């Protein structure tokens, strides 16, 4: 199938939803954020008669790990932007409701768990984190007229696949650098979610390849090319060099994962546009 209208492409993708979501639900692992937060480590802040954050207090984690945790938290905070992008391009009713709704619900618990841990453990001033959250969510991700005109359903699905894979790479490094069993437990649950979500969105791209290979490959190429490092889109975040090792090889990891899951090395018989897009993604993967 080629030269589909966006409505026809959306319908073709919709037919794949039952199988994709069945696989997603089989791989997903339910968990409760409150189970993973060490509540007994916490105490009241000044508003309720306790003590506010003291910048001179001993820090339970290295500064770079704390900065990486904040960057991941703010990335997860911005989930509504991705929700809006999906809702703009696919109906929030019918079959797409499960896709959009389940991703939103799963991803929302990531920010809940990370913020509760940050506040309880006093890793950083929660007022600073809250100010950054308000600023970052107000700005949003791709909340511009361009998102209405330049992004179609496959563009959004590819964007989300890249987003989830990028989070996977970042979280794996965060776990490796942490010596906190509590943080490793929380990030480990988030990591499993993100791996499953990445597989889910990649499955939709595979369905897109079956429906319109040119549009699918263009969308993957676009998403990889426009990848922003975690923390880079947060105004006033500070020096990204502080978390550089957590973002290391992000583009390569994402591209290699997509090449493998979409079997891009074996695709042939493509038109000029599709082949050019395929080669750019292979190049980003170092292949």
PDB file of C-alpha atoms in Angstrom:
ATOM      1  CA  UNK A   1       0.000   0.000   0.000  1.00  0.00           C
ATOM      2  CA  UNK A   2       1.337   3.427  -0.946  1.00  0.00           C
ATOM      3  CA  UNK A   3       0.116   6.997  -1.298  1.00  0.00           C
ATOM      4  CA  UNK A   4      -2.373   6.592   1.529  1.00  0.00           C
ATOM      5  CA  UNK A   5      -4.151   9.602   2.912  1.00  0.00           C
ATOM      6  CA  UNK A   6      -3.512  10.267   6.604  1.00  0.00           C
ATOM      7  CA  UNK A   7      -6.991   8.935   7.414  1.00  0.00           C
ATOM      8  CA  UNK A   8      -6.284   5.733   5.472  1.00  0.00           C
ATOM      9  CA  UNK A   9      -2.909   5.363   7.179  1.00  0.00           C
ATOM     10  CA  UNK A  10      -4.489   5.921  10.584  1.00  0.00           C
ATOM     11  CA  UNK A  11      -7.050   3.205   9.796  1.00  0.00           C
ATOM     12  CA  UNK A  12      -4.301   0.804   8.676  1.00  0.00           C
ATOM     13  CA  UNK A  13      -2.438   1.380  11.939  1.00  0.00           C
ATOM     14  CA  UNK A  14      -5.646   1.016  13.924  1.00  0.00           C
ATOM     15  CA  UNK A  15      -6.123  -2.506  12.607  1.00  0.00           C
ATOM     16  CA  UNK A  16      -2.809  -3.443  14.237  1.00  0.00           C
ATOM     17  CA  UNK A  17      -3.811  -2.141  17.682  1.00  0.00           C
ATOM     18  CA  UNK A  18      -5.363  -5.348  19.124  1.00  0.00           C
ATOM     19  CA  UNK A  19      -2.275  -7.478  18.484  1.00  0.00           C
ATOM     20  CA  UNK A  20       0.189  -4.763  19.509  1.00  0.00           C
ATOM     21  CA  UNK A  21      -1.649  -3.986  22.742  1.00  0.00           C
ATOM     22  CA  UNK A  22      -2.012  -7.674  23.552  1.00  0.00           C
ATOM     23  CA  UNK A  23       1.778  -7.981  23.341  1.00  0.00           C
ATOM     24  CA  UNK A  24       2.197  -4.776  25.339  1.00  0.00           C
ATOM     25  CA  UNK A  25      -0.090  -5.906  28.143  1.00  0.00           C
ATOM     26  CA  UNK A  26       1.587  -9.323  28.300  1.00  0.00           C
ATOM     27  CA  UNK A  27       5.009  -7.708  28.746  1.00  0.00           C
ATOM     28  CA  UNK A  28       3.923  -4.904  31.092  1.00  0.00           C
ATOM     29  CA  UNK A  29       4.532  -5.282  34.809  1.00  0.00           C
ATOM     30  CA  UNK A  30       2.106  -3.424  37.144  1.00  0.00           C
ATOM     31  CA  UNK A  31       3.662  -1.616  40.106  1.00  0.00           C
ATOM     32  CA  UNK A  32       2.772   1.063  42.628  1.00  0.00           C
ATOM     33  CA  UNK A  33       5.021   4.110  43.047  1.00  0.00           C
ATOM     34  CA  UNK A  34       4.310   4.367  46.782  1.00  0.00           C
ATOM     35  CA  UNK A  35       5.714   0.877  47.384  1.00  0.00           C
ATOM     36  CA  UNK A  36       9.177   1.961  46.263  1.00  0.00           C
ATOM     37  CA  UNK A  37       9.592   5.243  48.183  1.00  0.00           C
ATOM     38  CA  UNK A  38      11.404   5.057  51.572  1.00  0.00           C
ATOM     39  CA  UNK A  39       8.851   7.121  53.474  1.00  0.00           C
ATOM     40  CA  UNK A  40      10.538   6.620  56.863  1.00  0.00           C
ATOM     41  CA  UNK A  41      13.556   8.555  55.552  1.00  0.00           C
ATOM     42  CA  UNK A  42      11.407  11.673  55.208  1.00  0.00           C
ATOM     43  CA  UNK A  43      10.362  14.448  57.558  1.00  0.00           C
ATOM     44  CA  UNK A  44       8.223  17.570  57.400  1.00  0.00           C
ATOM     45  CA  UNK A  45       9.356  20.740  55.722  1.00  0.00           C
ATOM     46  CA  UNK A  46       9.064  24.145  57.411  1.00  0.00           C
ATOM     47  CA  UNK A  47       5.480  24.758  56.260  1.00  0.00           C
ATOM     48  CA  UNK A  48       4.350  21.941  58.582  1.00  0.00           C
ATOM     49  CA  UNK A  49       6.750  22.768  61.380  1.00  0.00           C
ATOM     50  CA  UNK A  50       9.797  20.897  60.156  1.00  0.00           C
ATOM     51  CA  UNK A  51      12.952  22.066  58.419  1.00  0.00           C
ATOM     52  CA  UNK A  52      13.368  23.196  54.842  1.00  0.00           C
ATOM     53  CA  UNK A  53      16.098  21.905  52.550  1.00  0.00           C
ATOM     54  CA  UNK A  54      19.595  22.765  53.721  1.00  0.00           C
ATOM     55  CA  UNK A  55      22.106  23.028  50.874  1.00  0.00           C
ATOM     56  CA  UNK A  56      24.907  22.254  53.317  1.00  0.00           C
ATOM     57  CA  UNK A  57      23.448  18.941  54.446  1.00  0.00           C
ATOM     58  CA  UNK A  58      25.213  15.723  53.431  1.00  0.00           C
ATOM     59  CA  UNK A  59      23.960  14.451  50.062  1.00  0.00           C
ATOM     60  CA  UNK A  60      23.005  10.785  49.822  1.00  0.00           C
ATOM     61  CA  UNK A  61      24.039  10.566  46.161  1.00  0.00           C
ATOM     62  CA  UNK A  62      26.846  12.004  43.999  1.00  0.00           C
ATOM     63  CA  UNK A  63      26.040  15.346  42.402  1.00  0.00           C
ATOM     64  CA  UNK A  64      26.087  14.000  38.838  1.00  0.00           C
ATOM     65  CA  UNK A  65      23.628  11.225  39.735  1.00  0.00           C
ATOM     66  CA  UNK A  66      21.345  13.784  41.396  1.00  0.00           C
ATOM     67  CA  UNK A  67      21.500  16.027  38.316  1.00  0.00           C
ATOM     68  CA  UNK A  68      20.731  13.062  36.065  1.00  0.00           C
ATOM     69  CA  UNK A  69      17.791  12.124  38.260  1.00  0.00           C
ATOM     70  CA  UNK A  70      16.428  15.677  38.002  1.00  0.00           C
ATOM     71  CA  UNK A  71      16.816  15.668  34.210  1.00  0.00           C
ATOM     72  CA  UNK A  72      14.951  12.364  33.969  1.00  0.00           C
ATOM     73  CA  UNK A  73      12.227  13.619  36.322  1.00  0.00           C
ATOM     74  CA  UNK A  74      11.641  16.769  34.262  1.00  0.00           C
ATOM     75  CA  UNK A  75      11.548  14.671  31.085  1.00  0.00           C
ATOM     76  CA  UNK A  76       8.884  12.462  32.651  1.00  0.00           C
ATOM     77  CA  UNK A  77       7.020  15.536  33.939  1.00  0.00           C
ATOM     78  CA  UNK A  78       6.582  16.646  30.335  1.00  0.00           C
ATOM     79  CA  UNK A  79       4.482  13.576  29.471  1.00  0.00           C
ATOM     80  CA  UNK A  80       1.347  15.736  28.754  1.00  0.00           C
ATOM     81  CA  UNK A  81       3.095  17.234  25.712  1.00  0.00           C
ATOM     82  CA  UNK A  82       3.471  13.801  24.144  1.00  0.00           C
ATOM     83  CA  UNK A  83      -0.094  12.932  25.131  1.00  0.00           C
ATOM     84  CA  UNK A  84      -1.341  16.026  23.320  1.00  0.00           C
ATOM     85  CA  UNK A  85       0.671  15.185  20.213  1.00  0.00           C
ATOM     86  CA  UNK A  86      -0.833  11.698  20.081  1.00  0.00           C
ATOM     87  CA  UNK A  87      -4.336  12.981  20.738  1.00  0.00           C
ATOM     88  CA  UNK A  88      -3.965  15.543  17.941  1.00  0.00           C
ATOM     89  CA  UNK A  89      -3.143  12.883  15.363  1.00  0.00           C
ATOM     90  CA  UNK A  90      -5.230   9.931  16.553  1.00  0.00           C
ATOM     91  CA  UNK A  91      -8.713   9.845  17.993  1.00  0.00           C
ATOM     92  CA  UNK A  92      -8.752   9.646  21.777  1.00  0.00           C
ATOM     93  CA  UNK A  93     -11.851   7.488  21.424  1.00  0.00           C
ATOM     94  CA  UNK A  94     -12.232   3.943  20.153  1.00  0.00           C
ATOM     95  CA  UNK A  95      -9.212   1.698  19.709  1.00  0.00           C
ATOM     96  CA  UNK A  96      -6.654   4.497  20.082  1.00  0.00           C
ATOM     97  CA  UNK A  97      -7.966   5.305  23.554  1.00  0.00           C
ATOM     98  CA  UNK A  98      -6.259   2.231  24.992  1.00  0.00           C
ATOM     99  CA  UNK A  99      -2.973   3.076  23.289  1.00  0.00           C
ATOM    100  CA  UNK A 100      -2.897   6.699  24.405  1.00  0.00           C
ATOM    101  CA  UNK A 101      -4.466   6.103  27.784  1.00  0.00           C
ATOM    102  CA  UNK A 102      -2.298   3.187  28.853  1.00  0.00           C
ATOM    103  CA  UNK A 103       0.931   4.944  27.854  1.00  0.00           C
ATOM    104  CA  UNK A 104      -0.154   8.103  29.684  1.00  0.00           C
ATOM    105  CA  UNK A 105      -1.069   6.209  32.850  1.00  0.00           C
ATOM    106  CA  UNK A 106       2.130   4.157  32.846  1.00  0.00           C
ATOM    107  CA  UNK A 107       4.424   7.092  32.159  1.00  0.00           C
ATOM    108  CA  UNK A 108       2.739   9.319  34.724  1.00  0.00           C
ATOM    109  CA  UNK A 109       3.747   7.021  37.576  1.00  0.00           C
ATOM    110  CA  UNK A 110       7.407   7.533  36.638  1.00  0.00           C
ATOM    111  CA  UNK A 111       7.316  11.204  37.615  1.00  0.00           C
ATOM    112  CA  UNK A 112       5.303  10.375  40.744  1.00  0.00           C
ATOM    113  CA  UNK A 113       7.887   7.894  42.016  1.00  0.00           C
ATOM    114  CA  UNK A 114      10.914  10.004  41.103  1.00  0.00           C
ATOM    115  CA  UNK A 115       9.550  13.172  42.700  1.00  0.00           C
ATOM    116  CA  UNK A 116       8.448  11.416  45.883  1.00  0.00           C
ATOM    117  CA  UNK A 117      11.923   9.905  46.187  1.00  0.00           C
ATOM    118  CA  UNK A 118      13.601  13.262  45.568  1.00  0.00           C
ATOM    119  CA  UNK A 119      11.457  15.018  48.191  1.00  0.00           C
ATOM    120  CA  UNK A 120      11.763  12.299  50.848  1.00  0.00           C
ATOM    121  CA  UNK A 121      15.518  11.858  50.438  1.00  0.00           C
ATOM    122  CA  UNK A 122      16.171  15.629  50.167  1.00  0.00           C
ATOM    123  CA  UNK A 123      18.493  15.126  47.238  1.00  0.00           C
ATOM    124  CA  UNK A 124      17.923  18.735  46.197  1.00  0.00           C
ATOM    125  CA  UNK A 125      15.773  21.727  47.039  1.00  0.00           C
ATOM    126  CA  UNK A 126      12.208  20.673  46.119  1.00  0.00           C
ATOM    127  CA  UNK A 127      11.255  24.316  45.503  1.00  0.00           C
ATOM    128  CA  UNK A 128      13.889  24.526  42.767  1.00  0.00           C
ATOM    129  CA  UNK A 129      12.632  21.274  41.258  1.00  0.00           C
ATOM    130  CA  UNK A 130       9.057  22.530  41.364  1.00  0.00           C
ATOM    131  CA  UNK A 131       9.967  25.844  39.696  1.00  0.00           C
ATOM    132  CA  UNK A 132      11.718  23.938  36.905  1.00  0.00           C
ATOM    133  CA  UNK A 133       8.709  21.625  36.525  1.00  0.00           C
ATOM    134  CA  UNK A 134       6.292  24.537  36.151  1.00  0.00           C
ATOM    135  CA  UNK A 135       8.531  26.258  33.625  1.00  0.00           C
ATOM    136  CA  UNK A 136       9.272  23.115  31.636  1.00  0.00           C
ATOM    137  CA  UNK A 137       5.668  21.906  31.419  1.00  0.00           C
ATOM    138  CA  UNK A 138       4.412  25.372  30.505  1.00  0.00           C
ATOM    139  CA  UNK A 139       6.837  25.499  27.573  1.00  0.00           C
ATOM    140  CA  UNK A 140       6.025  21.926  26.601  1.00  0.00           C
ATOM    141  CA  UNK A 141       7.453  19.756  23.849  1.00  0.00           C
ATOM    142  CA  UNK A 142       6.691  20.747  20.250  1.00  0.00           C
ATOM    143  CA  UNK A 143       3.769  22.884  21.393  1.00  0.00           C
ATOM    144  CA  UNK A 144       3.973  25.101  18.328  1.00  0.00           C
ATOM    145  CA  UNK A 145       2.010  25.513  15.084  1.00  0.00           C
ATOM    146  CA  UNK A 146       4.699  23.362  13.435  1.00  0.00           C
ATOM    147  CA  UNK A 147       3.495  20.306  15.357  1.00  0.00           C
ATOM    148  CA  UNK A 148       0.093  20.686  13.704  1.00  0.00           C
ATOM    149  CA  UNK A 149       1.427  20.982  10.162  1.00  0.00           C
ATOM    150  CA  UNK A 150       4.712  19.063  10.098  1.00  0.00           C
ATOM    151  CA  UNK A 151       3.868  16.041  12.267  1.00  0.00           C
ATOM    152  CA  UNK A 152       1.526  13.263  11.235  1.00  0.00           C
ATOM    153  CA  UNK A 153       0.652  10.042  13.042  1.00  0.00           C
ATOM    154  CA  UNK A 154       3.785   8.112  12.010  1.00  0.00           C
ATOM    155  CA  UNK A 155       5.956  11.102  12.943  1.00  0.00           C
ATOM    156  CA  UNK A 156       4.481  11.071  16.446  1.00  0.00           C
ATOM    157  CA  UNK A 157       4.817   7.297  16.846  1.00  0.00           C
ATOM    158  CA  UNK A 158       8.452   7.464  15.702  1.00  0.00           C
ATOM    159  CA  UNK A 159       9.072  10.388  18.049  1.00  0.00           C
ATOM    160  CA  UNK A 160       7.716   8.325  20.944  1.00  0.00           C
ATOM    161  CA  UNK A 161       9.745   5.263  19.994  1.00  0.00           C
ATOM    162  CA  UNK A 162      12.882   7.412  19.983  1.00  0.00           C
ATOM    163  CA  UNK A 163      11.862   9.079  23.255  1.00  0.00           C
ATOM    164  CA  UNK A 164      11.375   5.745  25.022  1.00  0.00           C
ATOM    165  CA  UNK A 165      14.611   4.269  23.676  1.00  0.00           C
ATOM    166  CA  UNK A 166      16.488   7.372  24.745  1.00  0.00           C
ATOM    167  CA  UNK A 167      15.055   7.031  28.247  1.00  0.00           C
ATOM    168  CA  UNK A 168      16.099   3.365  28.300  1.00  0.00           C
ATOM    169  CA  UNK A 169      19.719   4.260  27.508  1.00  0.00           C
ATOM    170  CA  UNK A 170      19.753   7.048  30.093  1.00  0.00           C
ATOM    171  CA  UNK A 171      18.191   4.894  32.817  1.00  0.00           C
ATOM    172  CA  UNK A 172      20.584   2.014  32.237  1.00  0.00           C
ATOM    173  CA  UNK A 173      23.507   4.373  32.832  1.00  0.00           C
ATOM    174  CA  UNK A 174      21.800   5.937  35.850  1.00  0.00           C
ATOM    175  CA  UNK A 175      21.419   2.520  37.486  1.00  0.00           C
ATOM    176  CA  UNK A 176      25.036   1.663  36.693  1.00  0.00           C
ATOM    177  CA  UNK A 177      26.286   4.869  38.370  1.00  0.00           C
ATOM    178  CA  UNK A 178      24.053   4.666  41.447  1.00  0.00           C
ATOM    179  CA  UNK A 179      25.020   3.000  44.711  1.00  0.00           C
ATOM    180  CA  UNK A 180      21.515   3.410  46.158  1.00  0.00           C
ATOM    181  CA  UNK A 181      19.411   0.253  46.177  1.00  0.00           C
ATOM    182  CA  UNK A 182      16.265   2.370  46.562  1.00  0.00           C
ATOM    183  CA  UNK A 183      17.030   4.497  43.499  1.00  0.00           C
ATOM    184  CA  UNK A 184      18.046   1.426  41.527  1.00  0.00           C
ATOM    185  CA  UNK A 185      14.719  -0.179  42.411  1.00  0.00           C
ATOM    186  CA  UNK A 186      12.668   2.816  41.297  1.00  0.00           C
ATOM    187  CA  UNK A 187      14.616   3.409  38.098  1.00  0.00           C
ATOM    188  CA  UNK A 188      14.573  -0.327  37.406  1.00  0.00           C
ATOM    189  CA  UNK A 189      10.759  -0.333  37.387  1.00  0.00           C
ATOM    190  CA  UNK A 190      10.731   2.717  35.117  1.00  0.00           C
ATOM    191  CA  UNK A 191      13.308   1.090  32.846  1.00  0.00           C
ATOM    192  CA  UNK A 192      11.141  -1.992  32.382  1.00  0.00           C
ATOM    193  CA  UNK A 193       8.144   0.188  31.508  1.00  0.00           C
ATOM    194  CA  UNK A 194      10.164   2.174  28.989  1.00  0.00           C
ATOM    195  CA  UNK A 195      11.555  -0.935  27.313  1.00  0.00           C
ATOM    196  CA  UNK A 196       8.037  -2.281  26.857  1.00  0.00           C
ATOM    197  CA  UNK A 197       6.762   1.072  25.604  1.00  0.00           C
ATOM    198  CA  UNK A 198       9.641   1.347  23.140  1.00  0.00           C
ATOM    199  CA  UNK A 199       8.753  -2.082  21.748  1.00  0.00           C
ATOM    200  CA  UNK A 200       5.109  -1.026  21.485  1.00  0.00           C
ATOM    201  CA  UNK A 201       5.788   2.137  19.510  1.00  0.00           C
ATOM    202  CA  UNK A 202       8.324   0.330  17.330  1.00  0.00           C
ATOM    203  CA  UNK A 203       5.635  -2.260  16.564  1.00  0.00           C
ATOM    204  CA  UNK A 204       3.415   0.546  15.285  1.00  0.00           C
ATOM    205  CA  UNK A 205       6.238   1.721  13.026  1.00  0.00           C
ATOM    206  CA  UNK A 206       6.540  -1.819  11.656  1.00  0.00           C
ATOM    207  CA  UNK A 207       2.819  -1.688  10.923  1.00  0.00           C
ATOM    208  CA  UNK A 208       3.475   1.649   9.221  1.00  0.00           C
ATOM    209  CA  UNK A 209       6.186   0.067   7.090  1.00  0.00           C
ATOM    210  CA  UNK A 210       3.652  -2.498   5.913  1.00  0.00           C
ATOM    211  CA  UNK A 211       1.147   0.252   5.106  1.00  0.00           C
ATOM    212  CA  UNK A 212       3.396   2.949   3.634  1.00  0.00           C
ATOM    213  CA  UNK A 213       7.095   2.226   3.797  1.00  0.00           C
ATOM    214  CA  UNK A 214       8.186   5.622   2.482  1.00  0.00           C
ATOM    215  CA  UNK A 215       6.277   7.595   5.111  1.00  0.00           C
ATOM    216  CA  UNK A 216       7.413   5.229   7.858  1.00  0.00           C
ATOM    217  CA  UNK A 217      11.105   5.493   6.997  1.00  0.00           C
ATOM    218  CA  UNK A 218      10.884   9.266   6.618  1.00  0.00           C
ATOM    219  CA  UNK A 219       9.323   9.459  10.080  1.00  0.00           C
ATOM    220  CA  UNK A 220      12.037   7.309  11.671  1.00  0.00           C
ATOM    221  CA  UNK A 221      14.762   9.333   9.960  1.00  0.00           C
ATOM    222  CA  UNK A 222      13.158  12.575  11.155  1.00  0.00           C
ATOM    223  CA  UNK A 223      12.803  11.384  14.752  1.00  0.00           C
ATOM    224  CA  UNK A 224      16.421  10.215  14.971  1.00  0.00           C
ATOM    225  CA  UNK A 225      17.718  13.426  13.373  1.00  0.00           C
ATOM    226  CA  UNK A 226      15.722  15.635  15.763  1.00  0.00           C
ATOM    227  CA  UNK A 227      16.657  13.748  18.945  1.00  0.00           C
ATOM    228  CA  UNK A 228      17.422  16.108  21.830  1.00  0.00           C
ATOM    229  CA  UNK A 229      19.602  14.942  24.690  1.00  0.00           C
ATOM    230  CA  UNK A 230      17.760  14.485  27.978  1.00  0.00           C
ATOM    231  CA  UNK A 231      17.937  17.774  29.853  1.00  0.00           C
ATOM    232  CA  UNK A 232      18.789  19.812  26.750  1.00  0.00           C
ATOM    233  CA  UNK A 233      15.251  21.153  26.369  1.00  0.00           C
ATOM    234  CA  UNK A 234      14.989  22.245  30.017  1.00  0.00           C
ATOM    235  CA  UNK A 235      15.510  25.984  30.392  1.00  0.00           C
ATOM    236  CA  UNK A 236      17.829  26.930  33.270  1.00  0.00           C
ATOM    237  CA  UNK A 237      18.791  23.312  33.879  1.00  0.00           C
ATOM    238  CA  UNK A 238      22.460  24.150  34.112  1.00  0.00           C
ATOM    239  CA  UNK A 239      25.524  22.618  32.509  1.00  0.00           C
ATOM    240  CA  UNK A 240      24.677  19.546  30.459  1.00  0.00           C
ATOM    241  CA  UNK A 241      28.299  18.467  30.842  1.00  0.00           C
ATOM    242  CA  UNK A 242      27.360  17.391  34.366  1.00  0.00           C
ATOM    243  CA  UNK A 243      25.194  14.600  32.941  1.00  0.00           C
ATOM    244  CA  UNK A 244      27.095  14.020  29.704  1.00  0.00           C
ATOM    245  CA  UNK A 245      28.001  10.432  30.559  1.00  0.00           C
ATOM    246  CA  UNK A 246      24.324   9.539  30.991  1.00  0.00           C
ATOM    247  CA  UNK A 247      23.546  10.908  27.511  1.00  0.00           C
ATOM    248  CA  UNK A 248      26.616   9.349  25.915  1.00  0.00           C
ATOM    249  CA  UNK A 249      25.926   7.562  22.613  1.00  0.00           C
ATOM    250  CA  UNK A 250      22.194   8.307  22.872  1.00  0.00           C
ATOM    251  CA  UNK A 251      21.758   8.724  19.120  1.00  0.00           C
ATOM    252  CA  UNK A 252      23.759   5.603  18.350  1.00  0.00           C
ATOM    253  CA  UNK A 253      21.849   3.478  20.866  1.00  0.00           C
ATOM    254  CA  UNK A 254      18.477   4.662  19.585  1.00  0.00           C
ATOM    255  CA  UNK A 255      19.420   4.198  15.938  1.00  0.00           C
ATOM    256  CA  UNK A 256      20.896   0.717  16.495  1.00  0.00           C
ATOM    257  CA  UNK A 257      17.765  -0.368  18.366  1.00  0.00           C
ATOM    258  CA  UNK A 258      15.516   0.844  15.562  1.00  0.00           C
ATOM    259  CA  UNK A 259      17.693  -0.719  12.875  1.00  0.00           C
ATOM    260  CA  UNK A 260      17.432  -4.076  14.640  1.00  0.00           C
ATOM    261  CA  UNK A 261      13.716  -3.959  15.500  1.00  0.00           C
ATOM    262  CA  UNK A 262      12.666  -2.605  12.096  1.00  0.00           C
ATOM    263  CA  UNK A 263      15.132  -4.836  10.204  1.00  0.00           C
ATOM    264  CA  UNK A 264      16.375  -1.821   8.289  1.00  0.00           C
ATOM    265  CA  UNK A 265      19.556  -3.520   7.103  1.00  0.00           C
ATOM    266  CA  UNK A 266      17.578  -6.069   5.090  1.00  0.00           C
ATOM    267  CA  UNK A 267      15.033  -3.701   3.523  1.00  0.00           C
ATOM    268  CA  UNK A 268      15.512  -3.457  -0.230  1.00  0.00           C
ATOM    269  CA  UNK A 269      13.693  -2.402  -3.362  1.00  0.00           C
ATOM    270  CA  UNK A 270      13.082   1.052  -1.916  1.00  0.00           C
ATOM    271  CA  UNK A 271      12.500   4.245  -3.829  1.00  0.00           C
ATOM    272  CA  UNK A 272      15.107   7.012  -3.702  1.00  0.00           C
ATOM    273  CA  UNK A 273      13.501   8.891  -0.811  1.00  0.00           C
ATOM    274  CA  UNK A 274      13.047   5.773   1.323  1.00  0.00           C
ATOM    275  CA  UNK A 275      16.553   4.511   0.648  1.00  0.00           C
ATOM    276  CA  UNK A 276      18.071   7.870   1.567  1.00  0.00           C
ATOM    277  CA  UNK A 277      16.143   7.871   4.853  1.00  0.00           C
ATOM    278  CA  UNK A 278      17.184   4.278   5.574  1.00  0.00           C
ATOM    279  CA  UNK A 279      20.846   5.053   4.941  1.00  0.00           C
ATOM    280  CA  UNK A 280      20.801   8.069   7.239  1.00  0.00           C
ATOM    281  CA  UNK A 281      19.427   5.958  10.104  1.00  0.00           C
ATOM    282  CA  UNK A 282      22.029   3.249   9.394  1.00  0.00           C
ATOM    283  CA  UNK A 283      24.712   5.923   9.468  1.00  0.00           C
ATOM    284  CA  UNK A 284      23.448   7.222  12.827  1.00  0.00           C
ATOM    285  CA  UNK A 285      23.722   3.634  14.084  1.00  0.00           C
ATOM    286  CA  UNK A 286      27.322   3.469  12.900  1.00  0.00           C
ATOM    287  CA  UNK A 287      26.520   0.903  10.219  1.00  0.00           C
TER     288      UNK A 287
END
